[in-house]
Amino acid sequence: MRLDSVRLSHYRNYESLELSFSEKTNVLIGENAQGKTNLLEAIYVLALAKSHRTTHDKELIQWDAETARVEGRIHKRRGSHSQEIVISSRGKKARLNHLEQRRLSDYVGALNIVLFAPEDLHIVKGSPQIRRRFLDMEIGQVSPVYLHELSQYLKVLKQRNALLKQLSIKGGDETFLDVLTEQMITLAVKIVQRRHHFIAQLEKWARPIHEGISRGQEKLVLIYRSDTFSNDLLDVEGMTASYTQKFGKMKTNEIRRGVTLFGPHRDDFEMEVNGRNVQTYGSQGQQRTAALSLKLAEIELIHEEVGEYPLLLLDDVLSELDDHRQTHLLDTMQQKVQTILTTTSVDGIAHETIKQAKLFHVKQGAVILEETSYKEIVGEKTDE
Ligand SMILES: Nc1ncnc2c1ncn2[C@@H]1O[C@H](COP(=O)(O)OP(=O)(O)OP(=O)(O)O)[C@@H](O)[C@H]1O
């Protein structure tokens, strides 16, 4: 699939912008703080109805404006469609072909993207919360039903926490708590099963990619870590029984503490390289390779699940990667996917990439198409 064009209105530092992209590689060049990441973020928001940088949608609206809008025209094998996200202080609206989608789970997935940014290293070395967010966002892209179940789960969890708090202060009848526990277990089992499946699929692709980047030296393994059951207990009955037993045992404790103490909202996944946890023992280079392998694996996984390659967004990451890792990334993107990348300078980017790319110059929330000045930008490189 590809993004043919976008239109931004009052989005961060863009008052109004309209761009059409090349179906291959697009390079956004500009100095710091000009709006390169803002533009990638807008495309991310268009696809996932959420920013990767903030959970506060209001920050996306241009200062002093009321409403931010991102529209895009998407081309898929089966045809084209338009989609649109509108953010205001009253909330968020998502439209597909001008039709408002009541549930975001009906909207997300119409445009698939993989974003690779410097902060993705945190997926490897950051807190479990970051990895859970990664799982939820990425599974949501390929499985609307997962997003729906997750939002149901979070609703029940919120309700259950409120009730536990109330019981911890005032005591009272526990019948409704048991009803909520049962609902939570049903949803928890579905969520954990889908996460397990996703991790297994991701590992299938990430392992050979990681091996390739590390020149056959490293074997990457991904392991889902539930706080309730071991990894081989994965049929519905077994998981339901484990949760039921644990919630039963912990009930008094949960009421005393006034909060739900376990469940998929506390789970995590681990990455091992050659049998050791890369989060704890990996070098910076190994952690970088693991993060890159996950992202490249996602491209293949999305292709397998939805039948088309996603759009790849690279936020200032080429300069972070050594030549060998860069080559791996560039190989993938040039052959298969439409790519939009940001950079402060073309110096660190391979000549072949720049030569066939559409270049955009970003300056203070405006974009100038730079096709004609390609030689000027690449300068001596062309004469090499
Ligand atoms: N809601 C907003 N309204 C207006 N301007 C904003 C808003 N949010 C951020 N900005 C401005 O956007 C600019 C940052 O843009 P962006 O993060 O895209 O930079 P960048 O070009 O990617 O730079 P870098 O290379 O440093 O990452 C800043 O000047 C910031 O003040």
Tab-separated table of C-alpha atoms and ligand atoms in Angstrom:
chain	number	residue	atom	x	y	z
A	1	MET	CA	0.000	0.000	0.000
A	2	ARG	CA	1.093	3.565	-0.359
A	3	LEU	CA	0.229	7.034	0.786
A	4	ASP	CA	-0.328	9.161	-2.306
A	5	SER	CA	-0.900	12.483	-0.584
A	6	VAL	CA	-1.538	14.182	2.744
A	7	ARG	CA	-3.168	17.404	3.787
A	8	LEU	CA	-2.492	18.977	7.194
A	9	SER	CA	-4.370	21.824	8.734
A	10	HIS	CA	-3.368	23.475	12.053
A	11	TYR	CA	-1.347	20.398	12.966
A	12	ARG	CA	1.521	21.361	15.345
A	13	ASN	CA	3.648	23.936	13.469
A	14	TYR	CA	1.868	23.380	10.119
A	15	GLU	CA	-0.868	25.881	9.426
A	16	SER	CA	-1.715	24.370	6.083
A	17	LEU	CA	0.179	21.859	3.980
A	18	GLU	CA	-0.516	19.618	1.015
A	19	LEU	CA	2.006	17.084	-0.256
A	20	SER	CA	2.084	14.199	-2.657
A	21	PHE	CA	4.632	11.457	-2.202
A	22	SER	CA	6.681	9.248	-4.444
A	23	GLU	CA	5.696	5.600	-4.260
A	24	LYS	CA	9.285	4.735	-3.416
A	25	THR	CA	11.563	6.815	-1.210
A	26	ASN	CA	10.803	10.286	0.140
A	27	VAL	CA	13.358	12.293	2.083
A	28	LEU	CA	12.412	15.193	4.364
A	29	ILE	CA	15.479	17.359	4.875
A	30	GLY	CA	15.659	20.199	7.366
A	31	GLU	CA	17.435	21.681	10.318
A	32	ASN	CA	16.369	20.903	13.880
A	33	ALA	CA	12.929	21.967	15.105
A	34	GLN	CA	11.551	22.799	11.645
A	35	GLY	CA	8.739	20.223	11.586
A	36	LYS	CA	10.157	17.001	10.114
A	37	THR	CA	9.080	14.783	13.001
A	38	ASN	CA	5.757	16.638	13.201
A	39	LEU	CA	5.029	15.585	9.626
A	40	LEU	CA	5.889	11.929	10.268
A	41	GLU	CA	3.841	12.081	13.455
A	42	ALA	CA	0.867	13.421	11.477
A	43	ILE	CA	1.065	10.400	9.167
A	44	TYR	CA	1.339	8.105	12.176
A	45	VAL	CA	-1.754	9.742	13.694
A	46	LEU	CA	-3.572	9.397	10.367
A	47	ALA	CA	-2.904	5.653	10.469
A	48	LEU	CA	-3.244	4.818	14.152
A	49	ALA	CA	-5.417	7.650	15.499
A	50	LYS	CA	-2.774	8.157	18.206
A	51	SER	CA	0.556	9.903	18.397
A	52	HIS	CA	3.736	7.967	19.142
A	53	ARG	CA	5.084	10.959	21.065
A	54	THR	CA	2.275	12.008	23.350
A	55	THR	CA	-0.906	10.694	24.908
A	56	HIS	CA	-2.340	14.242	25.027
A	57	ASP	CA	-4.087	14.839	21.714
A	58	LYS	CA	-4.423	18.542	22.493
A	59	GLU	CA	-0.687	18.989	21.955
A	60	LEU	CA	-1.207	18.127	18.286
A	61	ILE	CA	-3.380	21.186	17.682
A	62	GLN	CA	-1.497	24.249	16.539
A	63	TRP	CA	-1.163	26.810	19.287
A	64	ASP	CA	-4.108	29.261	19.204
A	65	ALA	CA	-6.082	27.030	16.818
A	66	GLU	CA	-9.270	25.098	17.636
A	67	THR	CA	-8.991	22.037	15.447
A	68	ALA	CA	-6.206	20.018	13.869
A	69	ARG	CA	-6.869	17.927	10.787
A	70	VAL	CA	-4.885	15.308	8.879
A	71	GLU	CA	-6.228	13.843	5.658
A	72	GLY	CA	-4.666	11.252	3.411
A	73	ARG	CA	-5.257	9.490	0.123
A	74	ILE	CA	-4.216	5.833	0.264
A	75	HIS	CA	-3.671	3.467	-2.601
A	76	LYS	CA	-4.061	-0.271	-2.120
A	77	ARG	CA	-4.119	-3.149	-4.547
A	78	ARG	CA	-7.895	-3.247	-4.412
A	79	GLY	CA	-8.355	0.498	-4.910
A	80	SER	CA	-7.948	3.897	-3.327
A	81	HIS	CA	-9.585	5.456	-0.316
A	82	SER	CA	-9.380	8.605	1.775
A	83	GLN	CA	-9.102	8.833	5.516
A	84	GLU	CA	-9.148	11.677	7.969
A	85	ILE	CA	-8.510	12.455	11.632
A	86	VAL	CA	-9.892	15.600	13.207
A	87	ILE	CA	-8.775	16.594	16.711
A	88	SER	CA	-10.396	19.284	18.807
A	89	SER	CA	-10.836	19.973	22.513
A	90	ARG	CA	-14.113	18.032	22.293
A	91	GLY	CA	-12.325	14.870	21.173
A	92	LYS	CA	-11.309	13.022	18.049
A	93	LYS	CA	-13.177	12.078	14.899
A	94	ALA	CA	-12.003	9.437	12.438
A	95	ARG	CA	-13.418	9.144	8.928
A	96	LEU	CA	-12.955	6.605	6.163
A	97	ASN	CA	-14.116	7.833	2.759
A	98	HIS	CA	-15.819	10.727	4.614
A	99	LEU	CA	-17.831	8.345	6.801
A	100	GLU	CA	-17.317	8.812	10.511
A	101	GLN	CA	-16.232	5.622	12.314
A	102	ARG	CA	-17.818	5.284	15.723
A	103	ARG	CA	-15.209	2.858	16.967
A	104	LEU	CA	-11.517	3.520	16.421
A	105	SER	CA	-11.061	-0.234	16.010
A	106	ASP	CA	-13.074	0.082	12.771
A	107	TYR	CA	-10.725	2.805	11.560
A	108	VAL	CA	-7.241	1.614	12.548
A	109	GLY	CA	-5.724	-0.769	10.010
A	110	ALA	CA	-6.926	0.976	6.849
A	111	LEU	CA	-3.396	2.365	6.526
A	112	ASN	CA	-0.600	0.215	7.926
A	113	ILE	CA	2.675	1.778	8.909
A	114	VAL	CA	5.892	0.885	10.635
A	115	LEU	CA	7.712	3.755	12.286
A	116	PHE	CA	11.341	3.503	13.324
A	117	ALA	CA	12.564	6.336	15.537
A	118	PRO	CA	15.545	6.765	17.892
A	119	GLU	CA	13.288	6.252	20.922
A	120	ASP	CA	12.455	2.720	19.697
A	121	LEU	CA	15.559	1.614	21.544
A	122	HIS	CA	13.341	1.956	24.625
A	123	ILE	CA	11.290	-0.996	23.391
A	124	VAL	CA	14.378	-3.036	24.155
A	125	LYS	CA	15.736	-1.369	27.267
A	126	GLY	CA	12.798	0.627	28.624
A	127	SER	CA	10.017	-0.250	31.061
A	128	PRO	CA	7.439	-3.047	30.518
A	129	GLN	CA	4.849	-0.315	29.900
A	130	ILE	CA	6.680	0.713	26.709
A	131	ARG	CA	6.729	-2.893	25.450
A	132	ARG	CA	3.030	-3.358	26.247
A	133	ARG	CA	2.241	-0.182	24.316
A	134	PHE	CA	4.299	-1.513	21.397
A	135	LEU	CA	2.352	-4.784	21.480
A	136	ASP	CA	-1.030	-3.078	21.720
A	137	MET	CA	-0.359	-0.592	18.920
A	138	GLU	CA	1.143	-3.146	16.574
A	139	ILE	CA	-1.365	-5.942	17.122
A	140	GLY	CA	-4.134	-3.350	16.811
A	141	GLN	CA	-2.914	-2.489	13.315
A	142	VAL	CA	-3.504	-6.002	12.054
A	143	SER	CA	-6.356	-7.069	14.324
A	144	PRO	CA	-9.341	-4.747	14.912
A	145	VAL	CA	-10.879	-7.393	17.159
A	146	TYR	CA	-7.835	-7.148	19.454
A	147	LEU	CA	-8.307	-3.394	19.790
A	148	HIS	CA	-11.945	-3.924	20.612
A	149	GLU	CA	-11.220	-6.577	23.253
A	150	LEU	CA	-8.469	-4.439	24.735
A	151	SER	CA	-10.737	-1.434	25.116
A	152	GLN	CA	-13.386	-3.657	26.742
A	153	TYR	CA	-10.751	-5.059	29.085
A	154	LEU	CA	-9.537	-1.597	30.097
A	155	LYS	CA	-13.129	-0.530	30.780
A	156	VAL	CA	-13.755	-3.519	33.067
A	157	LEU	CA	-10.381	-2.981	34.737
A	158	LYS	CA	-11.248	0.644	35.484
A	159	GLN	CA	-14.608	-0.352	36.896
A	160	ARG	CA	-13.035	-3.124	38.957
A	161	ASN	CA	-10.353	-0.829	40.360
A	162	ALA	CA	-13.004	1.725	41.361
A	163	LEU	CA	-15.007	-0.997	43.127
A	164	LEU	CA	-11.923	-2.419	44.880
A	165	LYS	CA	-11.077	1.051	46.141
A	166	GLN	CA	-14.604	1.495	47.437
A	167	LEU	CA	-14.516	-1.928	49.137
A	168	SER	CA	-11.127	-1.149	50.682
A	169	ILE	CA	-12.531	1.990	52.308
A	170	LYS	CA	-16.094	1.084	53.178
A	171	GLY	CA	-16.371	-2.708	52.761
A	172	GLY	CA	-19.676	-4.068	51.453
A	173	ASP	CA	-21.184	-6.740	49.207
A	174	GLU	CA	-18.636	-8.460	46.970
A	175	THR	CA	-21.051	-10.046	44.468
A	176	PHE	CA	-20.446	-7.426	41.760
A	177	LEU	CA	-16.689	-7.809	42.200
A	178	ASP	CA	-17.033	-11.502	41.318
A	179	VAL	CA	-19.042	-10.603	38.190
A	180	LEU	CA	-16.372	-8.132	37.077
A	181	THR	CA	-13.600	-10.644	37.818
A	182	GLU	CA	-15.266	-13.197	35.588
A	183	GLN	CA	-15.668	-10.663	32.747
A	184	MET	CA	-12.055	-9.602	33.146
A	185	ILE	CA	-10.774	-13.178	32.982
A	186	THR	CA	-12.660	-13.897	29.737
A	187	LEU	CA	-11.159	-10.816	28.091
A	188	ALA	CA	-7.695	-11.344	29.625
A	189	VAL	CA	-7.466	-14.839	28.151
A	190	LYS	CA	-8.279	-13.536	24.649
A	191	ILE	CA	-5.785	-10.683	24.922
A	192	VAL	CA	-2.939	-12.863	26.162
A	193	GLN	CA	-3.605	-15.469	23.456
A	194	ARG	CA	-3.462	-12.844	20.717
A	195	ARG	CA	-0.289	-11.336	22.184
A	196	HIS	CA	1.299	-14.783	22.325
A	197	HIS	CA	0.424	-15.414	18.708
A	198	PHE	CA	1.822	-12.015	17.681
A	199	ILE	CA	5.091	-12.583	19.575
A	200	ALA	CA	5.517	-15.991	17.929
A	201	GLN	CA	4.896	-14.492	14.469
A	202	LEU	CA	7.212	-11.578	15.148
A	203	GLU	CA	9.948	-13.917	16.326
A	204	LYS	CA	9.593	-16.024	13.204
A	205	TRP	CA	10.559	-12.990	11.110
A	206	ALA	CA	12.867	-11.202	13.574
A	207	ARG	CA	15.137	-14.177	14.199
A	208	PRO	CA	16.574	-14.542	10.654
A	209	ILE	CA	16.735	-10.760	10.259
A	210	HIS	CA	18.711	-10.424	13.496
A	211	GLU	CA	20.940	-13.286	12.452
A	212	GLY	CA	21.589	-11.561	9.136
A	213	ILE	CA	22.473	-8.215	10.697
A	214	SER	CA	24.762	-9.877	13.241
A	215	ARG	CA	26.389	-11.902	10.446
A	216	GLY	CA	25.180	-15.176	11.873
A	217	GLN	CA	26.626	-14.498	15.320
A	218	GLU	CA	23.440	-13.911	17.308
A	219	LYS	CA	20.216	-15.768	17.872
A	220	LEU	CA	17.246	-13.655	18.953
A	221	VAL	CA	14.412	-15.192	20.968
A	222	LEU	CA	11.215	-13.411	22.060
A	223	ILE	CA	9.335	-14.650	25.131
A	224	TYR	CA	5.959	-13.447	26.369
A	225	ARG	CA	5.958	-13.082	30.167
A	226	SER	CA	2.622	-13.397	31.909
A	227	ASP	CA	2.456	-12.801	35.636
A	228	THR	CA	0.005	-15.659	36.031
A	229	PHE	CA	0.936	-18.758	34.086
A	230	SER	CA	3.865	-20.451	32.457
A	231	ASN	CA	4.315	-20.295	28.699
A	232	ASP	CA	3.126	-23.803	27.912
A	233	LEU	CA	-0.285	-23.233	29.522
A	234	LEU	CA	-2.025	-21.660	26.596
A	235	ASP	CA	-5.355	-23.341	25.964
A	236	VAL	CA	-8.423	-21.360	27.009
A	237	GLU	CA	-9.414	-23.748	29.823
A	238	GLY	CA	-5.933	-23.828	31.342
A	239	MET	CA	-5.545	-20.056	31.268
A	240	THR	CA	-9.042	-19.444	32.628
A	241	ALA	CA	-8.399	-21.901	35.463
A	242	SER	CA	-5.048	-20.243	36.328
A	243	TYR	CA	-6.585	-16.766	36.412
A	244	THR	CA	-9.610	-17.951	38.415
A	245	GLN	CA	-7.390	-19.615	40.972
A	246	LYS	CA	-5.094	-16.610	41.277
A	247	PHE	CA	-7.903	-14.038	41.553
A	248	GLY	CA	-9.568	-16.255	44.190
A	249	LYS	CA	-6.368	-16.481	46.212
A	250	MET	CA	-5.620	-12.771	45.947
A	251	LYS	CA	-9.129	-11.439	46.524
A	252	THR	CA	-8.619	-10.361	50.147
A	253	ASN	CA	-5.283	-8.822	49.262
A	254	GLU	CA	-6.770	-6.908	46.301
A	255	ILE	CA	-9.620	-5.571	48.461
A	256	ARG	CA	-7.137	-4.487	51.141
A	257	ARG	CA	-4.926	-2.739	48.557
A	258	GLY	CA	-7.879	-1.361	46.568
A	259	VAL	CA	-6.446	-2.249	43.140
A	260	THR	CA	-6.243	-5.106	40.586
A	261	LEU	CA	-2.871	-6.723	41.186
A	262	PHE	CA	-2.343	-8.781	38.046
A	263	GLY	CA	-3.544	-9.414	34.500
A	264	PRO	CA	-2.362	-8.598	30.955
A	265	HIS	CA	-2.025	-4.908	31.888
A	266	ARG	CA	0.999	-6.012	33.919
A	267	ASP	CA	2.543	-8.486	31.442
A	268	ASP	CA	5.750	-8.010	29.482
A	269	PHE	CA	7.877	-9.659	26.832
A	270	GLU	CA	11.550	-10.467	26.924
A	271	MET	CA	14.212	-10.489	24.248
A	272	GLU	CA	17.112	-12.883	24.535
A	273	VAL	CA	20.263	-12.887	22.442
A	274	ASN	CA	22.227	-16.109	22.568
A	275	GLY	CA	20.314	-17.143	25.680
A	276	ARG	CA	20.806	-13.910	27.646
A	277	ASN	CA	18.366	-11.123	28.268
A	278	VAL	CA	19.372	-8.322	25.914
A	279	GLN	CA	17.546	-5.721	28.026
A	280	THR	CA	19.865	-6.426	30.955
A	281	TYR	CA	23.035	-7.801	29.412
A	282	GLY	CA	23.026	-6.591	25.809
A	283	SER	CA	25.542	-4.048	24.544
A	284	GLN	CA	24.235	-0.839	23.023
A	285	GLY	CA	24.955	-2.347	19.590
A	286	GLN	CA	23.050	-5.568	20.347
A	287	GLN	CA	20.098	-3.565	21.661
A	288	ARG	CA	20.104	-1.472	18.501
A	289	THR	CA	20.171	-4.602	16.348
A	290	ALA	CA	17.297	-6.120	18.341
A	291	ALA	CA	15.192	-2.947	17.937
A	292	LEU	CA	15.925	-2.817	14.207
A	293	SER	CA	15.130	-6.532	13.800
A	294	LEU	CA	11.754	-6.060	15.510
A	295	LYS	CA	10.857	-3.201	13.187
A	296	LEU	CA	11.940	-5.003	10.030
A	297	ALA	CA	10.077	-8.103	11.225
A	298	GLU	CA	6.937	-6.012	11.649
A	299	ILE	CA	7.091	-5.069	7.980
A	300	GLU	CA	7.033	-8.751	7.019
A	301	LEU	CA	4.417	-9.626	9.612
A	302	ILE	CA	2.027	-6.948	8.363
A	303	HIS	CA	2.612	-8.134	4.816
A	304	GLU	CA	1.756	-11.675	5.860
A	305	GLU	CA	-1.357	-10.660	7.820
A	306	VAL	CA	-2.893	-8.073	5.490
A	307	GLY	CA	-1.392	-9.082	2.152
A	308	GLU	CA	0.309	-5.755	1.452
A	309	TYR	CA	3.476	-4.076	2.631
A	310	PRO	CA	3.053	-1.199	5.091
A	311	LEU	CA	4.433	2.284	4.718
A	312	LEU	CA	7.805	2.767	6.455
A	313	LEU	CA	8.557	5.964	8.373
A	314	LEU	CA	12.140	6.543	9.492
A	315	ASP	CA	12.681	9.414	11.875
A	316	ASP	CA	16.305	10.445	11.824
A	317	VAL	CA	17.569	6.918	12.359
A	318	LEU	CA	19.991	6.429	9.495
A	319	SER	CA	22.670	8.498	11.191
A	320	GLU	CA	22.213	6.359	14.321
A	321	LEU	CA	23.040	3.160	12.467
A	322	ASP	CA	26.428	1.981	11.329
A	323	ASP	CA	26.965	1.246	7.627
A	324	HIS	CA	26.146	-2.418	7.911
A	325	ARG	CA	22.821	-1.906	9.725
A	326	GLN	CA	21.967	0.958	7.388
A	327	THR	CA	22.481	-1.293	4.383
A	328	HIS	CA	20.102	-3.856	5.845
A	329	LEU	CA	17.448	-1.229	6.386
A	330	LEU	CA	17.901	0.373	2.993
A	331	ASP	CA	17.791	-2.973	1.224
A	332	THR	CA	14.435	-3.724	2.784
A	333	MET	CA	12.920	-0.372	2.082
A	334	GLN	CA	14.077	0.054	-1.465
A	335	GLN	CA	12.813	-3.259	-2.680
A	336	LYS	CA	9.425	-3.460	-1.059
A	337	VAL	CA	8.021	-0.483	0.744
A	338	GLN	CA	7.168	3.146	0.305
A	339	THR	CA	9.414	5.054	2.689
A	340	ILE	CA	9.373	8.524	4.169
A	341	LEU	CA	12.503	9.424	6.089
A	342	THR	CA	13.766	12.510	7.855
A	343	THR	CA	17.299	13.756	8.085
A	344	THR	CA	19.175	16.930	8.917
A	345	SER	CA	21.709	16.224	6.204
A	346	VAL	CA	22.017	13.940	3.201
A	347	ASP	CA	25.648	13.236	4.033
A	348	GLY	CA	24.952	10.087	6.028
A	349	ILE	CA	22.631	8.561	3.431
A	350	ALA	CA	23.716	6.238	0.667
A	351	HIS	CA	23.956	7.873	-2.743
A	352	GLU	CA	21.698	5.272	-4.364
A	353	THR	CA	18.900	6.114	-1.920
A	354	ILE	CA	19.101	9.837	-2.469
A	355	LYS	CA	19.367	9.499	-6.232
A	356	GLN	CA	15.999	7.853	-6.674
A	357	ALA	CA	14.225	9.708	-3.860
A	358	LYS	CA	11.788	12.591	-3.902
A	359	LEU	CA	13.316	15.331	-1.778
A	360	PHE	CA	11.409	17.807	0.364
A	361	HIS	CA	12.940	20.687	2.232
A	362	VAL	CA	11.241	21.424	5.567
A	363	LYS	CA	11.532	24.895	7.037
A	364	GLN	CA	9.454	26.409	9.814
A	365	GLY	CA	6.340	24.404	9.191
A	366	ALA	CA	6.475	24.714	5.408
A	367	VAL	CA	7.728	22.296	2.766
A	368	ILE	CA	9.417	23.042	-0.519
A	369	LEU	CA	9.720	20.339	-3.121
A	370	GLU	CA	13.383	20.018	-3.987
A	371	GLU	CA	13.425	17.816	-7.055
A	372	THR	CA	15.104	20.437	-9.187
A	373	SER	CA	17.877	21.149	-6.730
A	374	TYR	CA	18.830	17.501	-6.327
A	375	LYS	CA	22.285	18.041	-7.788
A	376	GLU	CA	22.826	21.009	-5.577
A	377	ILE	CA	21.887	19.040	-2.470
A	378	VAL	CA	23.843	15.944	-3.330
A	379	GLY	CA	26.622	18.137	-4.675
A	380	GLU	CA	29.892	16.351	-5.174
A	381	LYS	CA	28.315	12.970	-4.516
A	382	THR	CA	26.961	12.908	-8.067
A	383	ASP	CA	30.406	13.299	-9.498
A	384	GLU	CA	31.910	10.445	-7.499
B	1	LIG	N1	1.094	22.415	18.947
B	1	LIG	C1	2.069	23.090	18.334
B	1	LIG	N2	1.783	24.268	17.683
B	1	LIG	C2	2.773	24.946	17.034
B	1	LIG	N3	4.059	24.543	16.985
B	1	LIG	C3	4.392	23.413	17.614
B	1	LIG	C4	3.418	22.632	18.305
B	1	LIG	N4	4.056	21.532	18.826
B	1	LIG	C5	5.354	21.649	18.469
B	1	LIG	N5	5.568	22.762	17.750
B	1	LIG	C6	6.836	23.243	17.169
B	1	LIG	O1	7.322	22.271	16.244
B	1	LIG	C7	8.742	22.377	16.187
B	1	LIG	C8	9.368	20.997	16.336
B	1	LIG	O2	9.195	20.292	15.163
B	1	LIG	P1	9.732	18.801	15.007
B	1	LIG	O3	9.675	18.080	16.311
B	1	LIG	O4	9.010	18.237	13.867
B	1	LIG	O5	11.259	19.093	14.688
B	1	LIG	P2	12.225	18.341	13.671
B	1	LIG	O6	12.262	19.094	12.390
B	1	LIG	O7	11.909	16.909	13.621
B	1	LIG	O8	13.600	18.601	14.404
B	1	LIG	P3	14.665	17.590	15.036
B	1	LIG	O9	15.603	17.282	13.915
B	1	LIG	O10	15.286	18.450	16.097
B	1	LIG	O11	13.941	16.414	15.592
B	1	LIG	C9	9.188	23.209	17.362
B	1	LIG	O12	9.632	24.445	16.848
B	1	LIG	C10	7.941	23.362	18.208
B	1	LIG	O13	7.932	24.594	18.845
